[in-house]
mmCIF file of C-alpha atoms in Angstrom:
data_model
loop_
_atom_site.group_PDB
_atom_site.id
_atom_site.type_symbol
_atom_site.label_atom_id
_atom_site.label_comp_id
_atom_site.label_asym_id
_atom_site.label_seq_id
_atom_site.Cartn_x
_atom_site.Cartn_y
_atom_site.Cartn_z
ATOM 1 C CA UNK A 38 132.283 107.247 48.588
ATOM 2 C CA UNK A 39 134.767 104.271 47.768
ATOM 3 C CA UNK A 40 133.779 101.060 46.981
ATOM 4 C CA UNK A 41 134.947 98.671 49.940
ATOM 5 C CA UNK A 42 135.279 95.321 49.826
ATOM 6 C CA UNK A 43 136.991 92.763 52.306
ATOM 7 C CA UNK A 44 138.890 89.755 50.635
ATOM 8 C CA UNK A 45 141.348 88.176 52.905
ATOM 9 C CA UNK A 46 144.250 86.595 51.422
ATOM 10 C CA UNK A 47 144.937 82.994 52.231
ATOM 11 C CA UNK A 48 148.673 83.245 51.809
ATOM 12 C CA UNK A 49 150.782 85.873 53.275
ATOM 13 C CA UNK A 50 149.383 85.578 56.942
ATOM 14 C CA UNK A 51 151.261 86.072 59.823
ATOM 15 C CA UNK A 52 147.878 84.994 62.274
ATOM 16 C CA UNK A 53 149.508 86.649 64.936
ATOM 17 C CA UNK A 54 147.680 89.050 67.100
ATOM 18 C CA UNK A 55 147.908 93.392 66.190
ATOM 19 C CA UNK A 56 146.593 95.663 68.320
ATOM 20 C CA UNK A 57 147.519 98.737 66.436
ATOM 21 C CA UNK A 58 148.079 102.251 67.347
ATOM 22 C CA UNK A 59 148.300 103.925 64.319
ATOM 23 C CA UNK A 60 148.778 103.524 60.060
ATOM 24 C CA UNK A 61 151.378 103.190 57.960
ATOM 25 C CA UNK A 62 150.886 104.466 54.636
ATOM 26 C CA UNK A 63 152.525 102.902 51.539
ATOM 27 C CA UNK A 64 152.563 103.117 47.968
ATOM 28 C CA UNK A 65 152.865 99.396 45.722
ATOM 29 C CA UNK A 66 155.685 101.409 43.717
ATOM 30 C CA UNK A 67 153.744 99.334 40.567
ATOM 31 C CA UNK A 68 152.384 101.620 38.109
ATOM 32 C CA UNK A 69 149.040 100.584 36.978
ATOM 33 C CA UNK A 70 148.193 97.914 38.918
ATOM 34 C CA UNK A 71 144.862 97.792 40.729
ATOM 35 C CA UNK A 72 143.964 96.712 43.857
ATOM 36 C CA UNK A 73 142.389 93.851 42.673
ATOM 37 C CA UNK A 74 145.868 92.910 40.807
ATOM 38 C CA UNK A 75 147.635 93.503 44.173
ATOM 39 C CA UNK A 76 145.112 91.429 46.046
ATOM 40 C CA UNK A 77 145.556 88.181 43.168
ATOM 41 C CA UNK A 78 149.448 88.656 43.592
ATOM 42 C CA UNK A 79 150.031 88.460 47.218
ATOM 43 C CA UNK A 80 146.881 85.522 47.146
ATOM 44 C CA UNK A 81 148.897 83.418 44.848
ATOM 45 C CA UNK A 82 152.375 83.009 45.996
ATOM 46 C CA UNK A 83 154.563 83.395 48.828
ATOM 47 C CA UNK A 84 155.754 87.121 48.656
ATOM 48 C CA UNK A 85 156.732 87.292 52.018
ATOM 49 C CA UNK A 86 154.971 90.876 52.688
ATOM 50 C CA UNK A 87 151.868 92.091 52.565
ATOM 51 C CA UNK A 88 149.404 95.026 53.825
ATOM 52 C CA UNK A 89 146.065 95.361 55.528
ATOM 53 C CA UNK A 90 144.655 96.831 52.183
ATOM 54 C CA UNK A 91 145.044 98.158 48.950
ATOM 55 C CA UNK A 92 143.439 101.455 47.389
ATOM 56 C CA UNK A 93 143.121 102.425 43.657
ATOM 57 C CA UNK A 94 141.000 105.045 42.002
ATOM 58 C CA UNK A 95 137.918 102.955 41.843
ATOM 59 C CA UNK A 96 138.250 100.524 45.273
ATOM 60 C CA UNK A 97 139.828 99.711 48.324
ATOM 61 C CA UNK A 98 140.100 95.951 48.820
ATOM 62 C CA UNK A 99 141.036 94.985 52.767
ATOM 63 C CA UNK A 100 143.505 91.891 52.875
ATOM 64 C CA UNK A 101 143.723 91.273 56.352
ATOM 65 C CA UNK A 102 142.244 91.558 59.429
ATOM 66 C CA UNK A 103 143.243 94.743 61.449
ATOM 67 C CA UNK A 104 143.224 92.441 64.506
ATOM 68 C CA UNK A 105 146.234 90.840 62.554
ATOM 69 C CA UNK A 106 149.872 91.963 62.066
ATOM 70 C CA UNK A 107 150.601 92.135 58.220
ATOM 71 C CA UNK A 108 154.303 92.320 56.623
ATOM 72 C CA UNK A 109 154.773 95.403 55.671
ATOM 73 C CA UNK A 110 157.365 98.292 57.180
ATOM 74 C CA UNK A 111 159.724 95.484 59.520
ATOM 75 C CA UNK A 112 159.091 94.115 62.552
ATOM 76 C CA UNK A 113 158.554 96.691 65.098
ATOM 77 C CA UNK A 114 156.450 98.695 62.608
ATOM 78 C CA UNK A 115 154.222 95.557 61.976
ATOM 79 C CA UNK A 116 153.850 94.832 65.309
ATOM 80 C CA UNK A 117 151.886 98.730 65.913
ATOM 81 C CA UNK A 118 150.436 99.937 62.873
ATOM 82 C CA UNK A 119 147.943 98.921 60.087
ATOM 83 C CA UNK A 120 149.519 99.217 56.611
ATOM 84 C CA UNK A 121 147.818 100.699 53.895
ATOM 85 C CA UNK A 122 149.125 100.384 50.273
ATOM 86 C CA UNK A 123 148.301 103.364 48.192
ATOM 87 C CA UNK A 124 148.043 101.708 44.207
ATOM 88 C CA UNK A 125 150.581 103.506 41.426
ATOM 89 C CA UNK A 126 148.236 106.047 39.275
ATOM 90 C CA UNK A 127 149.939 106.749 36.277
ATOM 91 C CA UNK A 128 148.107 110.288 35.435
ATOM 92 C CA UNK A 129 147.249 112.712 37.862
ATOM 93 C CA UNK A 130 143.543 112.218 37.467
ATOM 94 C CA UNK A 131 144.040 108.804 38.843
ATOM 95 C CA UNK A 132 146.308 109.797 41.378
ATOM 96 C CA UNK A 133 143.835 112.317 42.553
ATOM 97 C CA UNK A 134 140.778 109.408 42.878
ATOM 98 C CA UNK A 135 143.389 107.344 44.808
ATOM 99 C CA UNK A 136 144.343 110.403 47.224
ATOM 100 C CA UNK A 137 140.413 110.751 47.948
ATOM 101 C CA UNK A 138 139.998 107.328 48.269
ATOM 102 C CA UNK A 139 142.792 107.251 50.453
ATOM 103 C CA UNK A 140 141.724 109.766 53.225
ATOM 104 C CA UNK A 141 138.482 108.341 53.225
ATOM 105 C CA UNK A 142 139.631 104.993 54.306
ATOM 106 C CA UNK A 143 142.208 106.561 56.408
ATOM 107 C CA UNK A 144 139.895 108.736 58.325
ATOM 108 C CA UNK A 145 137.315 105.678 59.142
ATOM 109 C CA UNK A 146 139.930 103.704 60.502
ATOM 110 C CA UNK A 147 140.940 106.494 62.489
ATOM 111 C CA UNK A 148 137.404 107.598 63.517
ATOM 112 C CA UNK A 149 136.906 103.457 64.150
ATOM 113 C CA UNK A 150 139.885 102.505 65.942
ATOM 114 C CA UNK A 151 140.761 105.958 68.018
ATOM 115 C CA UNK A 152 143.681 106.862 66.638
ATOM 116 C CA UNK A 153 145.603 109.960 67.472
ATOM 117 C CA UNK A 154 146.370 111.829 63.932
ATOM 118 C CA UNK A 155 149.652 112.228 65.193
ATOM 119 C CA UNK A 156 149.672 108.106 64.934
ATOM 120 C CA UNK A 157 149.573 108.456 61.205
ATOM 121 C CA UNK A 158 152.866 107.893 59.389
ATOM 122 C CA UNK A 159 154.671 106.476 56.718
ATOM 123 C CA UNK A 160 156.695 103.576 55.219
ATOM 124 C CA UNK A 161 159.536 106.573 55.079
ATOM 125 C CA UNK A 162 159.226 107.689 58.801
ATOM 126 C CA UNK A 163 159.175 104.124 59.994
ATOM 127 C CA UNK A 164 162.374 103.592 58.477
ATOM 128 C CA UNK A 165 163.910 106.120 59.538
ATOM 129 C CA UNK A 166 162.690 106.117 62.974
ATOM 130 C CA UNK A 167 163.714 102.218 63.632
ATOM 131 C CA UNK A 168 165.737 101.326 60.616
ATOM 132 C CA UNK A 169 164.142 97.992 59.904
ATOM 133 C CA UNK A 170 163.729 98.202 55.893
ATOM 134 C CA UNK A 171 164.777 101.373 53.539
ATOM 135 C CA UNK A 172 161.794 102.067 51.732
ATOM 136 C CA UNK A 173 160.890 106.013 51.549
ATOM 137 C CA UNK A 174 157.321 105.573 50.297
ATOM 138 C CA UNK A 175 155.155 107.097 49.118
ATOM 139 C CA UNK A 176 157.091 110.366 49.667
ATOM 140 C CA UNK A 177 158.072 110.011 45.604
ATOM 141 C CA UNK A 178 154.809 109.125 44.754
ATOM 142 C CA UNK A 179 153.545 111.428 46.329
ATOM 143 C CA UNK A 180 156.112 114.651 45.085
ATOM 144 C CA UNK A 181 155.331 113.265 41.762
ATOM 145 C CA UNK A 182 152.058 114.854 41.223
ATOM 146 C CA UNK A 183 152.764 117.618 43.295
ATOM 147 C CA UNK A 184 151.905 116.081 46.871
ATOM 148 C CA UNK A 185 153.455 115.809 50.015
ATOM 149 C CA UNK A 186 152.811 113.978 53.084
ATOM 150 C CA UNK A 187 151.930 116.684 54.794
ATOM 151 C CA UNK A 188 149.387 117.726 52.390
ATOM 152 C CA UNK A 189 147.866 114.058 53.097
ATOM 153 C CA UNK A 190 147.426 114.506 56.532
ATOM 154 C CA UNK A 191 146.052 117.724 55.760
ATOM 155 C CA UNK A 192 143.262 116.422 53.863
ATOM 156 C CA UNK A 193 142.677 114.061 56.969
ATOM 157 C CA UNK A 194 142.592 116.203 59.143
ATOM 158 C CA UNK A 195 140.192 118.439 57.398
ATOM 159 C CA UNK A 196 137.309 115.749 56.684
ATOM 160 C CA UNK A 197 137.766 115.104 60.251
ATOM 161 C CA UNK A 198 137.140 118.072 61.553
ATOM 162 C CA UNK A 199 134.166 119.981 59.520
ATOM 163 C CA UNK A 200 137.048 121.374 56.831
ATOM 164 C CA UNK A 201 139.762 122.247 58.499
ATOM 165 C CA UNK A 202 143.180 122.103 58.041
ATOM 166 C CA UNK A 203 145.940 121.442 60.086
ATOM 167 C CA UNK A 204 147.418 124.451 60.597
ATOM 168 C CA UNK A 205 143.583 125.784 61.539
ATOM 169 C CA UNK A 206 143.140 122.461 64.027
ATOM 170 C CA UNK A 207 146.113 123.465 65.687
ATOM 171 C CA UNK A 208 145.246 127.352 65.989
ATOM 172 C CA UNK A 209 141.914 126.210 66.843
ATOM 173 C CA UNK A 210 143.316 124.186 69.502
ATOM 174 C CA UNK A 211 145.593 126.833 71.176
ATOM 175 C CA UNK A 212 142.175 129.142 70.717
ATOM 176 C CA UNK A 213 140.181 126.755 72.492
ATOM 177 C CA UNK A 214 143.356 125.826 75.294
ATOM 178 C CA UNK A 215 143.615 130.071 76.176
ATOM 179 C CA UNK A 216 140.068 129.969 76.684
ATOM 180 C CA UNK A 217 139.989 127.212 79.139
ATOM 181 C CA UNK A 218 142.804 129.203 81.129
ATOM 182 C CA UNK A 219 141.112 132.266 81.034
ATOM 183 C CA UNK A 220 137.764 130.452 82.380
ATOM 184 C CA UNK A 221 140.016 128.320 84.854
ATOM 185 C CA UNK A 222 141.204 131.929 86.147
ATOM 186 C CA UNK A 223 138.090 133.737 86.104
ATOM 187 C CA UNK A 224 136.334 130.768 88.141
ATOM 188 C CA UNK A 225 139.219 131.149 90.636
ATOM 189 C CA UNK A 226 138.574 135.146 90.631
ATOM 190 C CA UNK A 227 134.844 134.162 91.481
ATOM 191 C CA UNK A 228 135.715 131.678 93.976
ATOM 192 C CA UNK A 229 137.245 134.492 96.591
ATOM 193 C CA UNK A 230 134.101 136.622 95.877
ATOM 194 C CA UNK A 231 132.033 137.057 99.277
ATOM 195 C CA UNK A 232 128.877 135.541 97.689
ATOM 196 C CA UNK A 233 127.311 135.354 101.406
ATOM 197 C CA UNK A 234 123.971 136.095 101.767
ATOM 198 C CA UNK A 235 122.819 138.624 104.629
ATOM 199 C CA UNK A 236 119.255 138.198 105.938
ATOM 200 C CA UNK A 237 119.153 139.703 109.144
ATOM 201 C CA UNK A 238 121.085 142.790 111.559
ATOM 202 C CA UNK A 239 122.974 140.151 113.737
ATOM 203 C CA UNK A 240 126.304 139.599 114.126
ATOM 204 C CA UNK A 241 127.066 137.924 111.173
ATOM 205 C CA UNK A 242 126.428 141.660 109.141
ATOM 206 C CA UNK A 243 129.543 144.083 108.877
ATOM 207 C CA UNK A 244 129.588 146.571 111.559
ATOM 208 C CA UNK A 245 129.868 149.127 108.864
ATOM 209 C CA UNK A 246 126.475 148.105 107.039
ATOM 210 C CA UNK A 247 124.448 147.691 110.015
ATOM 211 C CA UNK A 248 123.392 151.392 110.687
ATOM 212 C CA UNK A 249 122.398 152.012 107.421
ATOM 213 C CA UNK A 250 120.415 148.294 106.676
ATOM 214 C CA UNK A 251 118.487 149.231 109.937
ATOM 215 C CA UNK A 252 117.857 152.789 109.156
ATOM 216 C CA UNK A 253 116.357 151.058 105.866
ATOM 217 C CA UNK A 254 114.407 148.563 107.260
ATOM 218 C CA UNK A 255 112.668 151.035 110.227
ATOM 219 C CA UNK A 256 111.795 153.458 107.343
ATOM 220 C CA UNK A 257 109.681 150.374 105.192
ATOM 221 C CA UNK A 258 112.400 150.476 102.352
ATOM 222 C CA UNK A 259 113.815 147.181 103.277
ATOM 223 C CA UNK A 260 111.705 144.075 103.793
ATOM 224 C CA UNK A 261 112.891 141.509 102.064
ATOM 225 C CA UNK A 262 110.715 138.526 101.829
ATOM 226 C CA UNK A 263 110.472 134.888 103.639
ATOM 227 C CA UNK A 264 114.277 134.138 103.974
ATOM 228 C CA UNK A 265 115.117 137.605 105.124
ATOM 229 C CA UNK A 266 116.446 140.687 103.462
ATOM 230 C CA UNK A 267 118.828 138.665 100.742
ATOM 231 C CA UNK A 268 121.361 141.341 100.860
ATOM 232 C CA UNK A 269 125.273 140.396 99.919
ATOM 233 C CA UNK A 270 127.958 142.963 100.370
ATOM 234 C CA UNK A 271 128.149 144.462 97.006
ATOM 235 C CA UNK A 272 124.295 145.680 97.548
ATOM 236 C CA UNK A 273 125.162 146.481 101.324
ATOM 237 C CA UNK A 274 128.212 148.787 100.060
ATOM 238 C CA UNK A 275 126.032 150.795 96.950
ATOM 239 C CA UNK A 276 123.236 150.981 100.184
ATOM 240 C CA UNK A 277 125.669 152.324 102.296
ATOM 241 C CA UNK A 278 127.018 155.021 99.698
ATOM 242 C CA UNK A 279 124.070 156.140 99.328
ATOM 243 C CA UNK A 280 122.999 156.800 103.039
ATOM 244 C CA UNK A 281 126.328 158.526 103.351
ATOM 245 C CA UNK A 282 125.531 160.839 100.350
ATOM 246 C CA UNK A 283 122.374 161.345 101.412
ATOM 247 C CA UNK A 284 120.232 159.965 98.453
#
């Protein structure tokens, strides 16, 4: 489990009210530096950006509240999602502590805050979707060591859901969705069965069940018990077959 730590900067603060629907994910595009270096930078000067928190291979440090709209993909991104700055590994063992790290935060703020997974982006797809800044991260970052985005959201999704992946979520999902049809439909099959109950000859029993139901009950082999003979028309028709056959 990460180390977590809150230490809110007192520069860099917008103070204006977020009430996110998602994350942004970042990368601080400088090698090396920790999030305890990122946290003393954007605390000491005005940068004019910042992030909800920053993630390295041995902490994540959070920045500002998520109550709080931080600088950090343009307006309209600010004003919806928390940003999350992944810190620059320089070897892949490093990376690979920051990528765990990573998910783990991710998926308690999801599991905190209600987020759909489909609410989980990147500095790349904000850009692209409302063309407020031209930063791609962490897409390089991440194709660096091997990674993609998808393969993030992968990993998410998996700790989220007892192991699996996305593709198994969604196939689980569609599983799950044909089931409830099929259930839906079968209830609807049962709701035009006859489930009425017979209890006595009267007019309410089929003309074509009474001979036999009274030839029953006359001969002892009916009797039923306090509320009557508790016969439906399934057990009517096998009774009547039988009469007719002569058993």
């Amino acid at each position: 489990m990460v180390k977590k730590e809150v230490k809110l900067l007192s520069k860099n603060r917008s103070y204006e009210l977020l009430v996110p629907i998602g994350i942004v994910l970042h990368e601080t595009a400088t090698p090396g530096a920790t999030a305890e270096n990122e946290f003393s930078y954007f605390n000491t000067g005005n940068r004019g950006a910042s992030a909800h928190g920053f993630v390295d291979w041995k902490e994540y440090i959070q920045t500002i509240p998520y109550d709080e709209v931080a600088w950090h993909a343009g307006y309209t991104a600010n004003h919806k999602y928390i940003g999350i700055e992944m810190c620059h590994a320089t070897n892949k063992a490093d990376f690979d502590k920051v990528w765990d790290n990573t998910v783990e935060i991710v998926v308690d703020l999801i599991n905190k805050c209600g987020f759909s997974i489909n609410e989980l982006t990147t500095h790349n797809e904000v850009s692209l979707r409302w063309g407020e800044t031209d930063h791609t991260d962490p897409i390089g970052y991440f194709k660096k060591f091997g990674k993609t985005f998808e393969d993030f959201k992968n990993d998410v999704i998996a700790h989220m859901n007892g192991g699996l992946t996305m593709t198994q979520y969604e196939e689980l999902k569609d599983i799950i969705s044909k089931q409830e049809k099929e259930i839906t439909a079968l209830k609807a099959k049962l709701d035009k069965v006859d489930t009425y109950i017979y209890n006595y000859i009267d007019d309410n029993m089929p003309d074509w069940a009474k001979p036999t139901i009274k030839k029953l009950v006359d001969k002892g082999v009916l009797v039923g018990d306090d509320n009557g003979l508790n016969l439906n028309k399934i057990m009517m028709r096998i009774l009547v077959i039988l009469d007719r056959i002569g058993i």
